[in-house]
Tab-separated table of C-alpha atoms and ligand atoms in Angstrom:
chain	number	residue	atom	x	y	z
T	273	MET	CA	77.430	195.681	39.894
T	274	SER	CA	75.671	192.729	38.302
T	275	GLU	CA	73.957	193.312	34.956
T	276	LYS	CA	71.446	190.612	35.812
T	277	LEU	CA	67.818	191.375	36.565
T	278	ARG	CA	67.047	191.273	40.297
T	279	VAL	CA	64.513	188.578	41.078
T	280	GLY	CA	62.307	187.939	44.096
T	281	ILE	CA	60.719	184.552	44.840
T	282	LEU	CA	57.334	184.759	46.572
T	283	GLY	CA	56.847	181.493	48.460
T	284	GLY	CA	60.576	180.777	48.073
T	285	THR	CA	60.690	178.421	51.069
T	286	GLY	CA	58.136	175.967	49.598
T	287	MET	CA	58.721	173.118	47.198
T	288	VAL	CA	58.118	175.073	44.001
T	289	GLY	CA	59.997	178.027	45.473
T	290	GLN	CA	62.991	175.775	46.148
T	291	ARG	CA	62.860	174.598	42.550
T	292	PHE	CA	63.009	178.245	41.396
T	293	ILE	CA	66.015	178.840	43.661
T	294	SER	CA	67.800	175.761	42.269
T	295	LEU	CA	67.037	176.527	38.620
T	296	LEU	CA	68.138	180.145	38.964
T	297	GLU	CA	71.546	179.287	40.463
T	298	ASN	CA	74.023	180.647	37.898
T	299	HIS	CA	71.252	181.840	35.568
T	300	PRO	CA	72.814	184.114	32.921
T	301	TRP	CA	70.056	186.788	33.072
T	302	PHE	CA	68.414	186.554	36.500
T	303	GLU	CA	69.755	186.722	40.054
T	304	VAL	CA	67.729	185.838	43.157
T	305	VAL	CA	68.169	188.775	45.547
T	306	THR	CA	64.942	188.537	47.579
T	307	ILE	CA	62.980	185.641	49.034
T	308	ALA	CA	59.598	186.126	50.670
T	309	ALA	CA	57.346	183.663	52.477
T	310	SER	CA	54.835	183.623	55.342
T	311	GLU	CA	55.319	185.532	58.576
T	312	ARG	CA	56.501	182.213	60.075
T	313	SER	CA	59.664	182.437	57.976
T	314	ALA	CA	60.092	186.223	57.824
T	315	GLY	CA	63.177	187.545	59.615
T	316	LYS	CA	65.026	184.209	59.469
T	317	THR	CA	67.843	183.448	57.068
T	318	TYR	CA	66.722	181.292	54.125
T	319	GLU	CA	68.749	178.384	55.508
T	320	GLU	CA	67.043	178.657	58.918
T	321	ALA	CA	63.578	179.165	57.441
T	322	VAL	CA	63.788	176.101	55.192
T	323	GLY	CA	65.475	173.977	57.879
T	324	GLY	CA	64.873	170.277	57.142
T	325	ARG	CA	62.376	171.083	54.362
T	326	TRP	CA	64.950	171.301	51.520
T	327	LYS	CA	63.577	168.833	48.950
T	328	MET	CA	65.883	169.289	45.975
T	329	ASP	CA	68.451	166.676	44.877
T	330	THR	CA	71.128	169.355	44.618
T	331	PRO	CA	72.382	171.236	47.712
T	332	MET	CA	70.952	174.624	48.668
T	333	PRO	CA	72.914	177.269	46.692
T	334	GLU	CA	75.421	179.110	48.915
T	335	ALA	CA	74.323	182.474	47.503
T	336	VAL	CA	70.834	182.243	49.020
T	337	LYS	CA	71.599	180.688	52.415
T	338	ASN	CA	72.048	184.008	54.203
T	339	ILE	CA	69.320	185.983	52.462
T	340	VAL	CA	66.925	187.157	55.195
T	341	VAL	CA	63.416	186.021	54.258
T	342	MET	CA	60.823	188.785	53.960
T	343	ASN	CA	57.057	188.667	54.522
T	344	VAL	CA	55.132	188.230	51.235
T	345	ASN	CA	52.425	190.541	52.570
T	346	GLU	CA	54.824	193.501	52.884
T	347	VAL	CA	54.376	194.158	49.192
T	348	GLU	CA	56.000	197.617	48.826
T	349	LYS	CA	59.031	196.548	50.853
T	350	VAL	CA	59.595	193.333	48.886
T	351	ALA	CA	58.931	194.990	45.516
T	352	ALA	CA	61.351	197.843	46.221
T	353	GLY	CA	64.429	195.644	45.811
T	354	VAL	CA	63.548	193.625	42.705
T	355	ASP	CA	62.935	194.003	38.959
T	356	PHE	CA	60.318	191.207	38.885
T	357	VAL	CA	59.059	188.283	40.954
T	358	PHE	CA	58.194	184.642	40.518
T	359	SER	CA	55.151	183.630	42.544
T	360	ALA	CA	54.855	180.220	44.224
T	361	VAL	CA	52.979	181.116	47.413
T	362	ASP	CA	50.355	178.801	48.771
T	363	MET	CA	47.398	180.880	49.995
T	364	THR	CA	43.695	180.885	49.114
T	365	LYS	CA	42.915	181.640	45.460
T	366	ASP	CA	41.385	185.005	46.405
T	367	GLU	CA	44.438	185.941	48.460
T	368	ILE	CA	46.794	184.924	45.648
T	369	ARG	CA	44.779	186.884	43.067
T	370	ALA	CA	44.886	189.961	45.294
T	371	ILE	CA	48.544	189.757	46.245
T	372	GLU	CA	49.782	189.097	42.704
T	373	GLU	CA	47.805	192.115	41.523
T	374	ALA	CA	49.213	194.189	44.369
T	375	TYR	CA	52.746	193.331	43.204
T	376	ALA	CA	51.900	194.149	39.589
T	377	LYS	CA	50.560	197.526	40.731
T	378	THR	CA	53.937	198.352	42.307
T	379	GLU	CA	55.251	198.137	38.704
T	380	THR	CA	56.760	194.718	39.427
T	381	PRO	CA	56.011	192.041	36.804
T	382	VAL	CA	54.783	188.759	38.315
T	383	VAL	CA	55.421	185.422	36.610
T	384	SER	CA	53.253	182.983	38.483
T	385	ASN	CA	53.156	179.284	38.997
T	386	ASN	CA	49.732	179.539	40.635
T	387	SER	CA	46.364	178.861	39.058
T	388	ALA	CA	44.635	181.911	40.588
T	389	HIS	CA	44.949	184.131	37.492
T	390	ARG	CA	44.835	181.449	34.767
T	391	TRP	CA	41.356	182.502	33.707
T	392	THR	CA	41.725	186.255	34.162
T	393	PRO	CA	40.947	187.314	30.562
T	394	ASP	CA	43.880	189.715	30.111
T	395	VAL	CA	46.499	187.486	31.806
T	396	PRO	CA	48.458	185.353	29.327
T	397	MET	CA	48.740	181.647	30.213
T	398	MET	CA	51.789	180.506	28.343
T	399	ILE	CA	53.714	177.514	27.107
T	400	PRO	CA	56.302	179.667	25.322
T	401	GLU	CA	56.822	177.285	22.380
T	402	ILE	CA	53.076	177.275	21.657
T	403	ASN	CA	51.559	180.677	22.339
T	404	ALA	CA	54.308	183.276	22.762
T	405	ASP	CA	52.072	185.734	20.875
T	406	HIS	CA	49.550	185.758	23.758
T	407	ALA	CA	52.006	188.032	25.616
T	408	LYS	CA	50.535	190.940	23.623
T	409	ILE	CA	47.457	190.821	25.896
T	410	ILE	CA	49.715	192.280	28.605
T	411	GLU	CA	49.218	195.752	27.073
T	412	LYS	CA	45.492	195.486	27.779
T	413	GLN	CA	46.144	194.229	31.292
T	414	LYS	CA	48.444	197.158	32.022
T	415	GLU	CA	45.677	199.536	30.961
T	416	ARG	CA	43.287	197.848	33.408
T	417	LEU	CA	45.843	197.901	36.237
T	418	GLY	CA	46.942	201.447	35.428
T	419	THR	CA	50.590	200.369	35.268
T	420	GLN	CA	53.522	201.169	33.001
T	421	ARG	CA	55.489	197.945	33.457
T	422	GLY	CA	53.660	195.886	36.115
T	423	PHE	CA	51.616	192.861	34.967
T	424	ILE	CA	50.937	189.191	35.687
T	425	ALA	CA	51.734	186.254	33.405
T	426	VAL	CA	51.073	182.619	34.314
T	427	LYS	CA	51.998	179.150	33.202
T	428	PRO	CA	49.392	176.386	32.879
T	429	ASN	CA	48.924	173.310	35.038
T	430	CYS	CA	51.650	170.657	35.088
T	431	SER	CA	49.272	167.886	33.923
T	432	ILE	CA	48.680	169.335	30.430
T	433	GLN	CA	52.339	169.538	29.416
T	434	SER	CA	52.607	165.844	28.533
T	435	TYR	CA	50.050	166.035	25.688
T	436	THR	CA	49.296	169.668	24.748
T	437	PRO	CA	52.632	170.146	22.903
T	438	ALA	CA	51.786	167.140	20.669
T	439	LEU	CA	48.315	168.554	19.955
T	440	ALA	CA	49.933	171.888	19.036
T	441	ALA	CA	52.446	170.167	16.750
T	442	TRP	CA	49.569	168.351	14.999
T	443	LYS	CA	47.361	171.420	14.592
T	444	GLU	CA	47.132	171.204	10.785
T	445	PHE	CA	45.588	167.711	11.044
T	446	GLU	CA	42.793	169.260	13.141
T	447	PRO	CA	42.592	167.056	16.223
T	448	TYR	CA	38.978	167.331	17.397
T	449	GLU	CA	38.473	164.710	20.095
T	450	VAL	CA	40.945	163.702	22.779
T	451	VAL	CA	40.686	161.175	25.602
T	452	ALA	CA	43.564	161.428	28.069
T	453	THR	CA	44.505	159.678	31.297
T	454	THR	CA	47.336	161.198	33.295
T	455	TYR	CA	49.542	159.263	35.712
T	456	GLN	CA	50.827	161.985	37.992
T	457	ALA	CA	53.857	162.088	40.274
T	458	ILE	CA	53.607	162.835	43.985
T	459	SER	CA	55.861	165.910	43.735
T	460	GLY	CA	52.917	167.522	41.937
T	461	ALA	CA	51.260	167.603	45.343
T	462	GLY	CA	54.411	169.103	46.872
T	463	LYS	CA	55.265	165.740	48.441
T	464	THR	CA	58.063	163.179	48.611
T	465	PHE	CA	57.660	159.518	49.685
T	466	LYS	CA	59.047	160.525	53.110
T	467	ASP	CA	56.118	162.817	53.773
T	468	TRP	CA	53.520	160.750	51.878
T	469	PRO	CA	54.330	157.098	52.813
T	470	GLU	CA	50.770	156.009	51.927
T	471	MET	CA	51.707	156.471	48.256
T	472	VAL	CA	54.320	153.672	48.313
T	473	GLU	CA	52.919	150.790	46.208
T	474	ASN	CA	49.652	152.690	45.870
T	475	ILE	CA	47.445	154.417	43.276
T	476	ILE	CA	44.853	157.062	44.140
T	477	PRO	CA	42.261	157.769	41.451
T	478	TYR	CA	41.573	161.356	42.471
T	479	ILE	CA	43.486	164.660	42.314
T	480	GLY	CA	41.287	167.555	43.389
T	481	GLY	CA	40.449	169.974	40.556
T	482	GLU	CA	42.949	168.386	38.186
T	483	GLU	CA	40.595	166.871	35.621
T	484	GLU	CA	38.845	170.156	34.912
T	485	LYS	CA	42.206	171.932	34.462
T	486	SER	CA	43.465	169.137	32.200
T	487	GLU	CA	40.402	169.401	29.971
T	488	LYS	CA	40.074	173.188	29.782
T	489	GLU	CA	43.528	174.773	30.047
T	490	PRO	CA	44.807	173.380	26.721
T	491	LEU	CA	41.987	175.248	24.971
T	492	ARG	CA	43.258	178.562	26.309
T	493	VAL	CA	46.891	177.752	25.425
T	494	LEU	CA	45.824	176.643	21.918
T	495	GLY	CA	43.524	179.666	21.578
T	496	THR	CA	44.118	182.687	19.368
T	497	LEU	CA	44.596	186.349	20.146
T	498	GLU	CA	41.959	188.229	18.157
T	499	ASP	CA	40.704	191.805	18.534
T	500	GLY	CA	42.583	192.173	21.826
T	501	GLU	CA	41.076	189.016	23.333
T	502	ILE	CA	42.298	185.476	23.827
T	503	ARG	CA	39.648	183.319	22.146
T	504	LEU	CA	39.540	179.715	23.364
T	505	ALA	CA	40.174	177.021	20.805
T	506	LYS	CA	36.847	175.294	20.096
T	507	GLU	CA	38.599	172.010	19.407
T	508	PRO	CA	39.761	169.511	20.403
T	509	VAL	CA	37.221	168.621	23.064
T	510	ILE	CA	39.185	166.865	25.777
T	511	THR	CA	38.029	164.415	28.433
T	512	CYS	CA	40.533	163.440	31.085
T	513	GLN	CA	41.072	161.227	34.132
T	514	CYS	CA	43.910	162.116	36.506
T	515	ILE	CA	45.460	159.388	38.640
T	516	ARG	CA	48.114	159.778	41.343
T	517	VAL	CA	50.819	157.108	41.005
T	518	PRO	CA	53.869	156.132	43.093
T	519	VAL	CA	56.376	158.152	41.058
T	520	LEU	CA	58.450	160.993	42.508
T	521	ASN	CA	58.843	163.225	39.416
T	522	GLY	CA	57.225	162.971	35.977
T	523	HIS	CA	53.661	163.086	34.730
T	524	THR	CA	52.806	160.475	32.093
T	525	ALA	CA	49.725	160.747	29.852
T	526	ALA	CA	48.051	157.996	27.789
T	527	VAL	CA	46.114	159.723	25.022
T	528	PHE	CA	43.672	158.865	22.206
T	529	VAL	CA	43.049	161.371	19.391
T	530	ARG	CA	40.616	161.782	16.489
T	531	PHE	CA	41.647	163.992	13.576
T	532	ARG	CA	39.503	165.664	10.902
T	533	ARG	CA	42.373	165.398	8.399
T	534	LYS	CA	43.823	161.901	8.657
T	535	PRO	CA	47.611	161.912	9.039
T	536	THR	CA	50.040	159.064	8.505
T	537	LYS	CA	52.314	157.889	11.299
T	538	GLU	CA	55.323	159.349	9.461
T	539	GLN	CA	53.616	162.745	9.211
T	540	LEU	CA	52.760	162.747	12.914
T	541	ILE	CA	56.326	161.878	13.921
T	542	GLU	CA	57.799	164.438	11.534
T	543	LYS	CA	55.582	167.189	12.989
T	544	LEU	CA	56.649	166.306	16.549
T	545	ARG	CA	60.326	166.336	15.677
T	546	SER	CA	60.220	169.565	13.691
T	547	PHE	CA	58.051	171.504	16.160
T	548	ARG	CA	59.894	174.636	17.280
T	549	GLY	CA	58.838	177.874	18.850
T	550	LEU	CA	60.185	181.306	19.667
T	551	PRO	CA	62.264	179.998	22.632
T	552	GLN	CA	64.270	177.830	20.207
T	553	GLU	CA	64.584	180.624	17.624
T	554	LEU	CA	65.744	183.086	20.267
T	555	GLU	CA	67.919	180.453	21.959
T	556	LEU	CA	66.550	181.388	25.373
T	557	PRO	CA	68.784	180.116	28.205
T	558	SER	CA	66.285	177.513	29.510
T	559	ALA	CA	64.830	176.509	26.133
T	560	PRO	CA	65.288	172.861	25.191
T	561	LYS	CA	67.104	172.598	21.865
T	562	GLN	CA	64.677	169.854	20.805
T	563	PHE	CA	61.307	170.561	22.487
T	564	ILE	CA	59.644	167.221	21.648
T	565	GLN	CA	61.514	163.946	21.207
T	566	TYR	CA	59.802	160.961	19.609
T	567	LEU	CA	60.968	157.589	20.933
T	568	GLU	CA	60.571	154.527	18.697
T	569	GLU	CA	61.092	151.799	21.318
T	570	ASP	CA	57.920	150.093	22.539
T	571	ASN	CA	58.856	150.609	26.197
T	572	ARG	CA	59.421	154.392	26.042
T	573	PRO	CA	58.925	157.022	27.301
T	574	GLN	CA	59.778	155.757	30.764
T	575	VAL	CA	59.925	157.995	33.808
T	576	LYS	CA	63.328	156.745	34.943
T	577	LEU	CA	64.952	157.043	31.525
T	578	ASP	CA	63.247	160.083	30.044
T	579	VAL	CA	61.956	162.489	32.699
T	580	ASP	CA	65.142	164.582	32.659
T	581	TYR	CA	65.236	164.880	28.849
T	582	GLU	CA	66.625	168.343	27.942
T	583	ASN	CA	67.184	169.061	31.681
T	584	GLY	CA	63.515	168.397	32.372
T	585	MET	CA	62.394	171.053	29.849
T	586	GLY	CA	61.659	168.712	26.921
T	587	VAL	CA	58.632	166.510	26.309
T	588	SER	CA	58.925	162.820	25.364
T	589	ILE	CA	56.345	161.111	23.158
T	590	GLY	CA	56.213	157.435	22.206
T	591	ARG	CA	53.944	154.448	21.496
T	592	LEU	CA	52.239	156.199	18.608
T	593	ARG	CA	49.964	153.634	17.005
T	594	GLU	CA	46.722	153.400	15.093
T	595	ASP	CA	43.617	152.729	17.132
T	596	HIS	CA	40.470	150.874	16.077
T	597	VAL	CA	38.151	153.223	17.997
T	598	TYR	CA	40.023	156.540	17.763
T	599	ASP	CA	42.476	157.427	14.989
T	600	TRP	CA	45.763	157.396	16.900
T	601	LYS	CA	46.998	156.798	20.443
T	602	PHE	CA	50.248	157.757	22.140
T	603	VAL	CA	52.005	158.149	25.494
T	604	GLY	CA	53.577	161.448	26.611
T	605	LEU	CA	55.874	162.334	29.513
T	606	SER	CA	57.034	165.627	30.995
T	607	HIS	CA	58.791	166.721	34.188
T	608	ASN	CA	56.054	168.157	36.382
T	609	THR	CA	58.170	170.346	38.641
T	610	VAL	CA	60.593	171.538	35.933
T	611	ARG	CA	58.696	172.026	32.605
T	612	GLY	CA	55.387	171.770	34.484
T	613	ALA	CA	56.184	174.288	37.219
T	614	ALA	CA	59.252	176.397	37.991
T	615	GLY	CA	61.169	175.669	34.760
T	616	GLY	CA	58.153	176.556	32.639
T	617	ALA	CA	57.810	179.830	34.554
T	618	VAL	CA	61.535	180.639	34.152
T	619	LEU	CA	61.209	180.071	30.389
T	620	CYS	CA	58.157	182.404	30.349
T	621	ALA	CA	60.193	185.079	32.130
T	622	GLU	CA	63.053	184.671	29.648
T	623	LEU	CA	60.610	185.053	26.764
T	624	LEU	CA	59.014	188.129	28.372
T	625	LYS	CA	62.457	189.669	28.836
T	626	ALA	CA	63.339	188.933	25.205
T	627	GLN	CA	60.027	190.488	24.114
T	628	GLY	CA	60.764	193.630	26.193
T	629	TYR	CA	58.025	193.162	28.815
T	630	ILE	CA	60.464	192.562	31.678
T	631	ALA	CA	63.399	194.928	32.111
T	632	ALA	CA	65.431	196.501	34.906
T	633	LYS	CA	63.544	199.108	36.950
T	634	GLN	CA	65.025	202.537	36.337
E	1530	LIG	N1	54.225	171.259	43.993
E	1530	LIG	C1	54.005	171.349	42.679
E	1530	LIG	O1	54.569	170.615	41.863
E	1530	LIG	C2	53.070	172.396	42.145
E	1530	LIG	C3	52.790	172.388	40.797
E	1530	LIG	C4	51.979	173.388	40.267
E	1530	LIG	C5	51.460	174.342	41.096
E	1530	LIG	N2	51.712	174.326	42.437
E	1530	LIG	C6	51.175	175.436	43.243
E	1530	LIG	O2	52.265	176.262	43.663
E	1530	LIG	C7	52.016	176.815	44.944
E	1530	LIG	C8	53.124	176.420	45.886
E	1530	LIG	O3	53.158	175.009	46.000
E	1530	LIG	P1	54.239	174.272	46.901
E	1530	LIG	O4	54.075	172.830	46.652
E	1530	LIG	O5	55.588	174.874	46.704
E	1530	LIG	O6	53.707	174.639	48.389
E	1530	LIG	P2	54.496	174.614	49.750
E	1530	LIG	O7	55.703	173.735	49.682
E	1530	LIG	O8	53.507	174.364	50.831
E	1530	LIG	O9	55.048	176.141	49.913
E	1530	LIG	C9	54.172	177.183	50.108
E	1530	LIG	C10	54.912	178.516	50.179
E	1530	LIG	O10	53.938	179.546	50.417
E	1530	LIG	C11	54.233	180.203	51.658
E	1530	LIG	N3	52.985	180.462	52.361
E	1530	LIG	C12	52.082	179.565	52.822
E	1530	LIG	N4	51.074	180.221	53.447
E	1530	LIG	C13	51.346	181.540	53.353
E	1530	LIG	C14	50.689	182.716	53.806
E	1530	LIG	N5	49.532	182.665	54.460
E	1530	LIG	N6	51.255	183.916	53.532
E	1530	LIG	C15	52.425	183.997	52.860
E	1530	LIG	N7	53.094	182.909	52.408
E	1530	LIG	C16	52.564	181.704	52.668
E	1530	LIG	C17	55.102	179.224	52.438
E	1530	LIG	O11	55.876	179.950	53.380
E	1530	LIG	P3	56.382	179.282	54.782
E	1530	LIG	O12	57.516	178.378	54.412
E	1530	LIG	O13	56.829	180.454	55.556
E	1530	LIG	O14	55.216	178.561	55.367
E	1530	LIG	C18	55.929	178.616	51.316
E	1530	LIG	O15	56.953	179.504	50.937
E	1530	LIG	C19	50.649	176.271	45.369
E	1530	LIG	O16	49.667	177.243	45.090
E	1530	LIG	C20	50.469	175.023	44.537
E	1530	LIG	O17	49.106	174.754	44.301
E	1530	LIG	C21	52.512	173.380	42.970
């Protein structure tokens, strides 16, 4: 019998779900034993249910092909066979909020890729290198839900991961004003060029809801846990424009920053390179060894060269230079469907296991 924790993927047939399945192939701690999706897929084998929709570069893992897909809405039945679930279902926000809570109430921890619970006060929204301590709010959540081990944890939006780690690394210089423009890949909309041909040689200056998330979510991630509450960081104020560009994977951000305590370029680079968090200390299986790389060349970071840095779990920063309006400007890059989606959620789950929040059901 495997010692690994038994994992279910809610929405496992979709694009993010497929990414979870791929990332968890041969995972040392977790084993995918259950996949759930809509009633359209329920009762079919995973291979049949996904059909021609497999969007990963690597082949579908053999171990999941014959798993019979269950219906996400049959909560008790799905929860009965797993120790915890990853959530990547696409439903209305209200439906997602309700169903994730229903799973938590069956004493099944939920690590979610969805935005539905990102602003629920007692749900931690985590980038594990930055705010691992926010996991403590789970105790309060369990009291509200009346559970012993069931809870929900979420990861933030993919767009913020290209600049928030740098802001965290530079905390002691007190960044207080940030102007960011993100150049976001089409996989962030669950698409490839095959199913979104209009994006070839095109730019679309609108991504629904994205600018608000990009401005506000970093403040929760950079916030502090005080008196049993996550208090939002008051600074930096962030203004953001989000642009869809003809790139398959990789969100780039061009960012301007003002600091209260003026750093030198050497200090900024040193802080990026030395920034480490609990995932690195604990050597979690999906943790990048070097979370942030700083690239000196003028033409980096580039999507084609740098998006897969540290297996898509690292963040690349470059083009750091003084600005005559703001203090400093830089360009950041992160992999939106790995660090920004499923990979970030897998790292959260590893951290929560290491912290004792996720364990095998007795
Ligand atoms: N794509 C990204 O990079 C990205 C990044 C961050 C967040 N997200 C969020 O992650 C979620 C999933 O995105 P995605 O791109 O993977 O979507 P997707 O490819 O459309 O997949 C959606 C999944 O949800 C299931 N589903 C849809 N309607 C359902 C229903 N009424 N009841 C039960 N299951 C249902 C689908 O099952 P069937 O196959 O049976 O239809 C499928 O498994 C979304 O909420 C999205 O906003 C996506």
